[in-house]
């Protein structure tokens, strides 16, 4: 059971959580449009990244919309606070969404990094295995988040091992991309790596939240932390990869990319 069900909430706390869920869903819906609309200026070699951002955005918009409804149905106003009534709130749905998004986000990295052939297949397999193992072991652990017992810590630790494996393969991939990219794109790959590292590492903090602060404020903070991480790791990341893909397309002589770039280059 998620620790969200253990508390009552003031109107402000209740509204913040609901607002954060809805805002995040709205951001994803907007980035879905951006991603599809800009796909034409990216060469066929990299274009799949735009469509994969579309996949992530659809799945995440649904997930956050669903969480918002679930939150709204779980608690009701009793005249002085919002208290649990009816359905239980469940944070476990996030893990189901990650099962789709994590493999897709990592596939995008391989595509934009220009990895091909056998290396692509090997890294892709590592990413999918490490990613799913990380999520599902964490999923088992989170059932014990209220007690914070052996299950919680043991499965959390196992999940972390898979996370380090995944990070290592991602780091290799970014380094390979930097080795061949033109200088202005090299810097962008550096920025994507920082974004990746920071935003992904926030998720384990969300996992630990019931142990850091078992309170209604802890619940509010967890929703903020997850939404920040979600927007950074899915939406901002998707946009950055699209920008990189367009720059690489232009560098490789793809005409629609060169035309699109002109808007951002000063006229002589
Ligand atoms: C868990 C369990 C505790 C240990 C670790 C975890 C890592 C989770 C991560 C999730 C990333 C999710 C993303 C979703 C995007 O849609 C499972 C919380 C290390 C890194 C990027």
mmCIF file of N, CA and C in Angstrom, residues 90-202:
data_model
loop_
_atom_site.group_PDB
_atom_site.id
_atom_site.type_symbol
_atom_site.label_atom_id
_atom_site.label_comp_id
_atom_site.label_asym_id
_atom_site.label_seq_id
_atom_site.Cartn_x
_atom_site.Cartn_y
_atom_site.Cartn_z
ATOM 1 N N UNK A 90 -2.812 4.701 -5.385
ATOM 2 C CA UNK A 90 -1.684 3.796 -5.597
ATOM 3 C C UNK A 90 -0.614 4.438 -6.457
ATOM 4 N N UNK A 91 0.581 4.440 -5.911
ATOM 5 C CA UNK A 91 1.705 4.992 -6.626
ATOM 6 C C UNK A 91 2.309 3.949 -7.575
ATOM 7 N N UNK A 92 1.889 2.691 -7.397
ATOM 8 C CA UNK A 92 2.427 1.579 -8.186
ATOM 9 C C UNK A 92 2.213 1.762 -9.683
ATOM 10 N N UNK A 93 1.189 2.548 -10.052
ATOM 11 C CA UNK A 93 0.929 2.752 -11.479
ATOM 12 C C UNK A 93 2.102 3.414 -12.184
ATOM 13 N N UNK A 94 2.845 4.199 -11.438
ATOM 14 C CA UNK A 94 4.019 4.831 -12.057
ATOM 15 C C UNK A 94 4.950 3.778 -12.633
ATOM 16 N N UNK A 95 5.122 2.692 -11.895
ATOM 17 C CA UNK A 95 6.070 1.662 -12.314
ATOM 18 C C UNK A 95 5.631 1.005 -13.618
ATOM 19 N N UNK A 96 4.299 0.924 -13.798
ATOM 20 C CA UNK A 96 3.786 0.350 -15.044
ATOM 21 C C UNK A 96 4.127 1.284 -16.210
ATOM 22 N N UNK A 97 3.963 2.577 -15.973
ATOM 23 C CA UNK A 97 4.309 3.558 -17.003
ATOM 24 C C UNK A 97 5.808 3.525 -17.312
ATOM 25 N N UNK A 98 6.629 3.414 -16.282
ATOM 26 C CA UNK A 98 8.088 3.362 -16.507
ATOM 27 C C UNK A 98 8.464 2.151 -17.354
ATOM 28 N N UNK A 99 7.708 1.054 -17.199
ATOM 29 C CA UNK A 99 8.024 -0.163 -17.960
ATOM 30 C C UNK A 99 7.959 0.094 -19.461
ATOM 31 N N UNK A 100 7.135 1.034 -19.849
ATOM 32 C CA UNK A 100 7.084 1.412 -21.265
ATOM 33 C C UNK A 100 8.136 2.481 -21.541
ATOM 34 N N UNK A 101 8.136 3.521 -20.711
ATOM 35 C CA UNK A 101 8.938 4.702 -21.030
ATOM 36 C C UNK A 101 10.448 4.490 -20.909
ATOM 37 N N UNK A 102 10.883 3.744 -19.903
ATOM 38 C CA UNK A 102 12.332 3.576 -19.710
ATOM 39 C C UNK A 102 12.989 2.916 -20.938
ATOM 40 N N UNK A 103 12.487 1.769 -21.420
ATOM 41 C CA UNK A 103 13.116 1.197 -22.627
ATOM 42 C C UNK A 103 13.053 2.143 -23.834
ATOM 43 N N UNK A 104 11.939 2.861 -23.966
ATOM 44 C CA UNK A 104 11.803 3.755 -25.127
ATOM 45 C C UNK A 104 12.789 4.934 -25.036
ATOM 46 N N UNK A 105 12.911 5.535 -23.853
ATOM 47 C CA UNK A 105 13.836 6.675 -23.688
ATOM 48 C C UNK A 105 15.282 6.250 -23.986
ATOM 49 N N UNK A 106 15.631 5.029 -23.575
ATOM 50 C CA UNK A 106 16.996 4.557 -23.803
ATOM 51 C C UNK A 106 17.224 4.231 -25.278
ATOM 52 N N UNK A 107 16.185 3.735 -25.943
ATOM 53 C CA UNK A 107 16.289 3.473 -27.383
ATOM 54 C C UNK A 107 16.542 4.782 -28.132
ATOM 55 N N UNK A 108 15.868 5.838 -27.705
ATOM 56 C CA UNK A 108 16.071 7.146 -28.340
ATOM 57 C C UNK A 108 17.523 7.588 -28.247
ATOM 58 N N UNK A 109 18.136 7.323 -27.088
ATOM 59 C CA UNK A 109 19.535 7.720 -26.909
ATOM 60 C C UNK A 109 20.420 6.998 -27.924
ATOM 61 N N UNK A 110 20.171 5.695 -28.100
ATOM 62 C CA UNK A 110 20.972 4.922 -29.063
ATOM 63 C C UNK A 110 20.809 5.471 -30.477
ATOM 64 N N UNK A 111 19.568 5.833 -30.832
ATOM 65 C CA UNK A 111 19.306 6.323 -32.192
ATOM 66 C C UNK A 111 20.018 7.642 -32.443
ATOM 67 N N UNK A 112 19.845 8.591 -31.514
ATOM 68 C CA UNK A 112 20.434 9.915 -31.733
ATOM 69 C C UNK A 112 21.960 9.858 -31.607
ATOM 70 N N UNK A 113 22.470 8.918 -30.810
ATOM 71 C CA UNK A 113 23.925 8.767 -30.698
ATOM 72 C C UNK A 113 24.505 8.146 -31.968
ATOM 73 N N UNK A 114 23.641 7.681 -32.874
ATOM 74 C CA UNK A 114 24.122 7.134 -34.145
ATOM 75 C C UNK A 114 24.693 5.734 -34.014
ATOM 76 N N UNK A 115 24.313 5.012 -32.957
ATOM 77 C CA UNK A 115 24.798 3.638 -32.756
ATOM 78 C C UNK A 115 24.041 2.717 -33.726
ATOM 79 N N UNK A 116 24.775 1.824 -34.384
ATOM 80 C CA UNK A 116 24.122 0.943 -35.364
ATOM 81 C C UNK A 116 24.601 -0.505 -35.200
ATOM 82 N N UNK A 117 23.992 -1.397 -35.967
ATOM 83 C CA UNK A 117 24.448 -2.792 -36.097
ATOM 84 C C UNK A 117 24.460 -3.564 -34.803
ATOM 85 N N UNK A 118 25.508 -4.375 -34.668
ATOM 86 C CA UNK A 118 25.624 -5.271 -33.521
ATOM 87 C C UNK A 118 25.685 -4.505 -32.206
ATOM 88 N N UNK A 119 26.427 -3.361 -32.201
ATOM 89 C CA UNK A 119 26.529 -2.572 -30.972
ATOM 90 C C UNK A 119 25.148 -2.093 -30.535
ATOM 91 N N UNK A 120 24.352 -1.661 -31.531
ATOM 92 C CA UNK A 120 22.994 -1.221 -31.210
ATOM 93 C C UNK A 120 22.231 -2.352 -30.537
ATOM 94 N N UNK A 121 22.262 -3.537 -31.126
ATOM 95 C CA UNK A 121 21.462 -4.646 -30.599
ATOM 96 C C UNK A 121 21.917 -5.048 -29.191
ATOM 97 N N UNK A 122 23.246 -5.079 -28.996
ATOM 98 C CA UNK A 122 23.769 -5.467 -27.678
ATOM 99 C C UNK A 122 23.363 -4.464 -26.601
ATOM 100 N N UNK A 123 23.571 -3.167 -26.931
ATOM 101 C CA UNK A 123 23.238 -2.142 -25.927
ATOM 102 C C UNK A 123 21.745 -2.093 -25.668
ATOM 103 N N UNK A 124 20.977 -2.270 -26.737
ATOM 104 C CA UNK A 124 19.526 -2.241 -26.585
ATOM 105 C C UNK A 124 19.081 -3.351 -25.634
ATOM 106 N N UNK A 125 19.664 -4.544 -25.824
ATOM 107 C CA UNK A 125 19.319 -5.673 -24.946
ATOM 108 C C UNK A 125 19.711 -5.346 -23.500
ATOM 109 N N UNK A 126 20.916 -4.786 -23.293
ATOM 110 C CA UNK A 126 21.329 -4.429 -21.930
ATOM 111 C C UNK A 126 20.363 -3.423 -21.327
ATOM 112 N N UNK A 127 19.993 -2.420 -22.121
ATOM 113 C CA UNK A 127 19.091 -1.384 -21.627
ATOM 114 C C UNK A 127 17.749 -1.962 -21.209
ATOM 115 N N UNK A 128 17.192 -2.822 -22.063
ATOM 116 C CA UNK A 128 15.854 -3.356 -21.764
ATOM 117 C C UNK A 128 15.915 -4.258 -20.531
ATOM 118 N N UNK A 129 16.940 -5.123 -20.480
ATOM 119 C CA UNK A 129 17.036 -6.044 -19.336
ATOM 120 C C UNK A 129 17.287 -5.259 -18.040
ATOM 121 N N UNK A 130 18.292 -4.373 -18.071
ATOM 122 C CA UNK A 130 18.622 -3.621 -16.849
ATOM 123 C C UNK A 130 17.450 -2.722 -16.444
ATOM 124 N N UNK A 131 16.831 -2.080 -17.430
ATOM 125 C CA UNK A 131 15.735 -1.146 -17.134
ATOM 126 C C UNK A 131 14.539 -1.845 -16.509
ATOM 127 N N UNK A 132 14.105 -2.937 -17.130
ATOM 128 C CA UNK A 132 12.926 -3.633 -16.600
ATOM 129 C C UNK A 132 13.232 -4.279 -15.252
ATOM 130 N N UNK A 133 14.444 -4.851 -15.122
ATOM 131 C CA UNK A 133 14.807 -5.467 -13.840
ATOM 132 C C UNK A 133 14.840 -4.401 -12.738
ATOM 133 N N UNK A 134 15.367 -3.223 -13.058
ATOM 134 C CA UNK A 134 15.405 -2.120 -12.085
ATOM 135 C C UNK A 134 13.981 -1.745 -11.635
ATOM 136 N N UNK A 135 13.081 -1.620 -12.613
ATOM 137 C CA UNK A 135 11.725 -1.168 -12.289
ATOM 138 C C UNK A 135 10.944 -2.222 -11.508
ATOM 139 N N UNK A 136 11.019 -3.462 -11.981
ATOM 140 C CA UNK A 136 10.174 -4.483 -11.355
ATOM 141 C C UNK A 136 10.666 -4.891 -9.969
ATOM 142 N N UNK A 137 11.993 -4.868 -9.747
ATOM 143 C CA UNK A 137 12.460 -5.159 -8.384
ATOM 144 C C UNK A 137 12.067 -4.000 -7.459
ATOM 145 N N UNK A 138 12.145 -2.772 -7.979
ATOM 146 C CA UNK A 138 11.695 -1.605 -7.198
ATOM 147 C C UNK A 138 10.196 -1.689 -6.913
ATOM 148 N N UNK A 139 9.451 -2.196 -7.885
ATOM 149 C CA UNK A 139 7.995 -2.331 -7.718
ATOM 150 C C UNK A 139 7.668 -3.264 -6.549
ATOM 151 N N UNK A 140 8.414 -4.369 -6.479
ATOM 152 C CA UNK A 140 8.189 -5.309 -5.370
ATOM 153 C C UNK A 140 8.518 -4.609 -4.043
ATOM 154 N N UNK A 141 9.642 -3.898 -4.025
ATOM 155 C CA UNK A 141 10.077 -3.229 -2.798
ATOM 156 C C UNK A 141 9.088 -2.185 -2.294
ATOM 157 N N UNK A 142 8.454 -1.445 -3.241
ATOM 158 C CA UNK A 142 7.591 -0.339 -2.805
ATOM 159 C C UNK A 142 6.315 -0.804 -2.083
ATOM 160 N N UNK A 143 5.961 -2.078 -2.220
ATOM 161 C CA UNK A 143 4.788 -2.564 -1.474
ATOM 162 C C UNK A 143 5.040 -2.498 0.032
ATOM 163 N N UNK A 144 6.331 -2.463 0.385
ATOM 164 C CA UNK A 144 6.705 -2.444 1.800
ATOM 165 C C UNK A 144 7.119 -1.042 2.256
ATOM 166 N N UNK A 145 6.689 -0.012 1.492
ATOM 167 C CA UNK A 145 7.228 1.327 1.776
ATOM 168 C C UNK A 145 6.717 1.928 3.078
ATOM 169 N N UNK A 146 5.522 1.516 3.529
ATOM 170 C CA UNK A 146 4.994 2.084 4.773
ATOM 171 C C UNK A 146 5.788 1.560 5.964
ATOM 172 N N UNK A 147 6.066 0.239 5.963
ATOM 173 C CA UNK A 147 6.843 -0.338 7.070
ATOM 174 C C UNK A 147 8.333 -0.051 6.942
ATOM 175 N N UNK A 148 8.810 0.053 5.705
ATOM 176 C CA UNK A 148 10.244 0.264 5.502
ATOM 177 C C UNK A 148 11.057 -0.903 6.051
ATOM 178 N N UNK A 149 10.562 -2.122 5.844
ATOM 179 C CA UNK A 149 11.244 -3.315 6.366
ATOM 180 C C UNK A 149 12.283 -3.868 5.412
ATOM 181 N N UNK A 150 12.689 -5.115 5.677
ATOM 182 C CA UNK A 150 13.733 -5.765 4.887
ATOM 183 C C UNK A 150 13.414 -5.768 3.394
ATOM 184 N N UNK A 151 12.154 -6.099 3.069
ATOM 185 C CA UNK A 151 11.730 -6.144 1.655
ATOM 186 C C UNK A 151 12.031 -4.840 0.946
ATOM 187 N N UNK A 152 11.670 -3.749 1.615
ATOM 188 C CA UNK A 152 11.837 -2.419 1.031
ATOM 189 C C UNK A 152 13.303 -2.136 0.715
ATOM 190 N N UNK A 153 14.183 -2.427 1.676
ATOM 191 C CA UNK A 153 15.598 -2.096 1.495
ATOM 192 C C UNK A 153 16.304 -3.080 0.574
ATOM 193 N N UNK A 154 15.953 -4.356 0.710
ATOM 194 C CA UNK A 154 16.621 -5.374 -0.095
ATOM 195 C C UNK A 154 16.300 -5.194 -1.584
ATOM 196 N N UNK A 155 15.016 -5.094 -1.904
ATOM 197 C CA UNK A 155 14.635 -4.943 -3.311
ATOM 198 C C UNK A 155 15.109 -3.596 -3.858
ATOM 199 N N UNK A 156 15.113 -2.582 -3.012
ATOM 200 C CA UNK A 156 15.633 -1.263 -3.416
ATOM 201 C C UNK A 156 17.107 -1.364 -3.787
ATOM 202 N N UNK A 157 17.861 -2.149 -2.990
ATOM 203 C CA UNK A 157 19.300 -2.307 -3.251
ATOM 204 C C UNK A 157 19.530 -3.085 -4.552
ATOM 205 N N UNK A 158 18.737 -4.143 -4.747
ATOM 206 C CA UNK A 158 18.891 -4.934 -5.987
ATOM 207 C C UNK A 158 18.584 -4.055 -7.197
ATOM 208 N N UNK A 159 17.524 -3.270 -7.074
ATOM 209 C CA UNK A 159 17.138 -2.355 -8.149
ATOM 210 C C UNK A 159 18.272 -1.375 -8.470
ATOM 211 N N UNK A 160 18.948 -0.915 -7.428
ATOM 212 C CA UNK A 160 20.027 0.055 -7.617
ATOM 213 C C UNK A 160 21.191 -0.544 -8.404
ATOM 214 N N UNK A 161 21.459 -1.839 -8.193
ATOM 215 C CA UNK A 161 22.530 -2.498 -8.950
ATOM 216 C C UNK A 161 22.208 -2.434 -10.452
ATOM 217 N N UNK A 162 20.947 -2.740 -10.789
ATOM 218 C CA UNK A 162 20.548 -2.681 -12.203
ATOM 219 C C UNK A 162 20.634 -1.238 -12.723
ATOM 220 N N UNK A 163 20.312 -0.288 -11.842
ATOM 221 C CA UNK A 163 20.389 1.119 -12.244
ATOM 222 C C UNK A 163 21.827 1.493 -12.616
ATOM 223 N N UNK A 164 22.804 1.028 -11.822
ATOM 224 C CA UNK A 164 24.206 1.355 -12.128
ATOM 225 C C UNK A 164 24.648 0.737 -13.454
ATOM 226 N N UNK A 165 24.186 -0.455 -13.709
ATOM 227 C CA UNK A 165 24.502 -1.118 -14.990
ATOM 228 C C UNK A 165 23.957 -0.263 -16.141
ATOM 229 N N UNK A 166 22.700 0.141 -16.005
ATOM 230 C CA UNK A 166 22.052 0.958 -17.050
ATOM 231 C C UNK A 166 22.809 2.286 -17.259
ATOM 232 N N UNK A 167 23.205 2.900 -16.133
ATOM 233 C CA UNK A 167 23.933 4.172 -16.226
ATOM 234 C C UNK A 167 25.253 3.990 -16.960
ATOM 235 N N UNK A 168 25.925 2.863 -16.681
ATOM 236 C CA UNK A 168 27.203 2.609 -17.324
ATOM 237 C C UNK A 168 27.038 2.515 -18.846
ATOM 238 N N UNK A 169 26.019 1.789 -19.286
ATOM 239 C CA UNK A 169 25.799 1.632 -20.730
ATOM 240 C C UNK A 169 25.394 2.980 -21.360
ATOM 241 N N UNK A 170 24.619 3.764 -20.628
ATOM 242 C CA UNK A 170 24.216 5.083 -21.141
ATOM 243 C C UNK A 170 25.444 5.993 -21.263
ATOM 244 N N UNK A 171 26.317 5.917 -20.278
ATOM 245 C CA UNK A 171 27.528 6.744 -20.279
ATOM 246 C C UNK A 171 28.438 6.380 -21.462
ATOM 247 N N UNK A 172 28.580 5.067 -21.694
ATOM 248 C CA UNK A 172 29.349 4.590 -22.865
ATOM 249 C C UNK A 172 28.763 5.168 -24.157
ATOM 250 N N UNK A 173 27.436 5.122 -24.245
ATOM 251 C CA UNK A 173 26.742 5.566 -25.458
ATOM 252 C C UNK A 173 26.954 7.062 -25.688
ATOM 253 N N UNK A 174 26.842 7.851 -24.626
ATOM 254 C CA UNK A 174 27.047 9.294 -24.768
ATOM 255 C C UNK A 174 28.494 9.576 -25.184
ATOM 256 N N UNK A 175 29.428 8.835 -24.599
ATOM 257 C CA UNK A 175 30.830 9.047 -24.967
ATOM 258 C C UNK A 175 31.108 8.705 -26.419
ATOM 259 N N UNK A 176 30.507 7.623 -26.915
ATOM 260 C CA UNK A 176 30.663 7.261 -28.326
ATOM 261 C C UNK A 176 30.111 8.372 -29.214
ATOM 262 N N UNK A 177 28.953 8.904 -28.799
ATOM 263 C CA UNK A 177 28.316 9.957 -29.599
ATOM 264 C C UNK A 177 29.209 11.193 -29.650
ATOM 265 N N UNK A 178 29.806 11.528 -28.488
ATOM 266 C CA UNK A 178 30.663 12.716 -28.429
ATOM 267 C C UNK A 178 31.894 12.560 -29.313
ATOM 268 N N UNK A 179 32.395 11.340 -29.417
ATOM 269 C CA UNK A 179 33.629 11.101 -30.173
ATOM 270 C C UNK A 179 33.465 11.437 -31.655
ATOM 271 N N UNK A 180 32.249 11.285 -32.179
ATOM 272 C CA UNK A 180 32.066 11.516 -33.616
ATOM 273 C C UNK A 180 31.313 12.816 -33.928
ATOM 274 N N UNK A 181 30.687 13.422 -32.930
ATOM 275 C CA UNK A 181 29.835 14.598 -33.194
ATOM 276 C C UNK A 181 30.657 15.855 -33.457
ATOM 277 N N UNK A 182 30.123 16.778 -34.277
ATOM 278 C CA UNK A 182 30.788 18.075 -34.441
ATOM 279 C C UNK A 182 30.757 18.837 -33.108
ATOM 280 N N UNK A 183 31.704 19.800 -32.909
ATOM 281 C CA UNK A 183 31.865 20.428 -31.594
ATOM 282 C C UNK A 183 30.585 20.998 -30.972
ATOM 283 N N UNK A 184 29.737 21.701 -31.794
ATOM 284 C CA UNK A 184 28.551 22.313 -31.175
ATOM 285 C C UNK A 184 27.554 21.256 -30.688
ATOM 286 N N UNK A 185 27.585 20.072 -31.299
ATOM 287 C CA UNK A 185 26.674 19.000 -30.872
ATOM 288 C C UNK A 185 27.279 18.237 -29.684
ATOM 289 N N UNK A 186 28.604 18.172 -29.662
ATOM 290 C CA UNK A 186 29.299 17.518 -28.558
ATOM 291 C C UNK A 186 28.861 18.123 -27.211
ATOM 292 N N UNK A 187 28.789 19.459 -27.191
ATOM 293 C CA UNK A 187 28.379 20.153 -25.959
ATOM 294 C C UNK A 187 26.951 19.762 -25.562
ATOM 295 N N UNK A 188 26.094 19.640 -26.586
ATOM 296 C CA UNK A 188 24.703 19.273 -26.295
ATOM 297 C C UNK A 188 24.601 17.856 -25.729
ATOM 298 N N UNK A 189 25.442 16.956 -26.235
ATOM 299 C CA UNK A 189 25.446 15.600 -25.672
ATOM 300 C C UNK A 189 25.892 15.644 -24.206
ATOM 301 N N UNK A 190 26.852 16.513 -23.901
ATOM 302 C CA UNK A 190 27.290 16.692 -22.515
ATOM 303 C C UNK A 190 26.111 17.134 -21.649
ATOM 304 N N UNK A 191 25.305 18.064 -22.183
ATOM 305 C CA UNK A 191 24.148 18.573 -21.436
ATOM 306 C C UNK A 191 23.092 17.480 -21.249
ATOM 307 N N UNK A 192 22.887 16.669 -22.290
ATOM 308 C CA UNK A 192 21.903 15.579 -22.177
ATOM 309 C C UNK A 192 22.335 14.599 -21.081
ATOM 310 N N UNK A 193 23.623 14.339 -20.999
ATOM 311 C CA UNK A 193 24.119 13.402 -19.981
ATOM 312 C C UNK A 193 23.828 13.918 -18.576
ATOM 313 N N UNK A 194 24.077 15.221 -18.361
ATOM 314 C CA UNK A 194 23.802 15.805 -17.032
ATOM 315 C C UNK A 194 22.306 15.730 -16.722
ATOM 316 N N UNK A 195 21.490 16.103 -17.723
ATOM 317 C CA UNK A 195 20.033 16.044 -17.543
ATOM 318 C C UNK A 195 19.605 14.621 -17.183
ATOM 319 N N UNK A 196 20.167 13.669 -17.897
ATOM 320 C CA UNK A 196 19.847 12.251 -17.687
ATOM 321 C C UNK A 196 20.195 11.822 -16.253
ATOM 322 N N UNK A 197 21.432 12.104 -15.892
ATOM 323 C CA UNK A 197 21.933 11.678 -14.586
ATOM 324 C C UNK A 197 21.106 12.283 -13.452
ATOM 325 N N UNK A 198 20.859 13.585 -13.540
ATOM 326 C CA UNK A 198 20.130 14.269 -12.464
ATOM 327 C C UNK A 198 18.678 13.795 -12.422
ATOM 328 N N UNK A 199 18.007 13.808 -13.580
ATOM 329 C CA UNK A 199 16.572 13.512 -13.549
ATOM 330 C C UNK A 199 16.300 12.050 -13.184
ATOM 331 N N UNK A 200 17.096 11.137 -13.676
ATOM 332 C CA UNK A 200 16.854 9.725 -13.360
ATOM 333 C C UNK A 200 17.147 9.426 -11.891
ATOM 334 N N UNK A 201 18.168 10.090 -11.336
ATOM 335 C CA UNK A 201 18.554 9.790 -9.956
ATOM 336 C C UNK A 201 17.544 10.342 -8.951
ATOM 337 N N UNK A 202 16.645 11.202 -9.417
ATOM 338 C CA UNK A 202 15.599 11.719 -8.526
ATOM 339 C C UNK A 202 14.573 10.629 -8.188
#
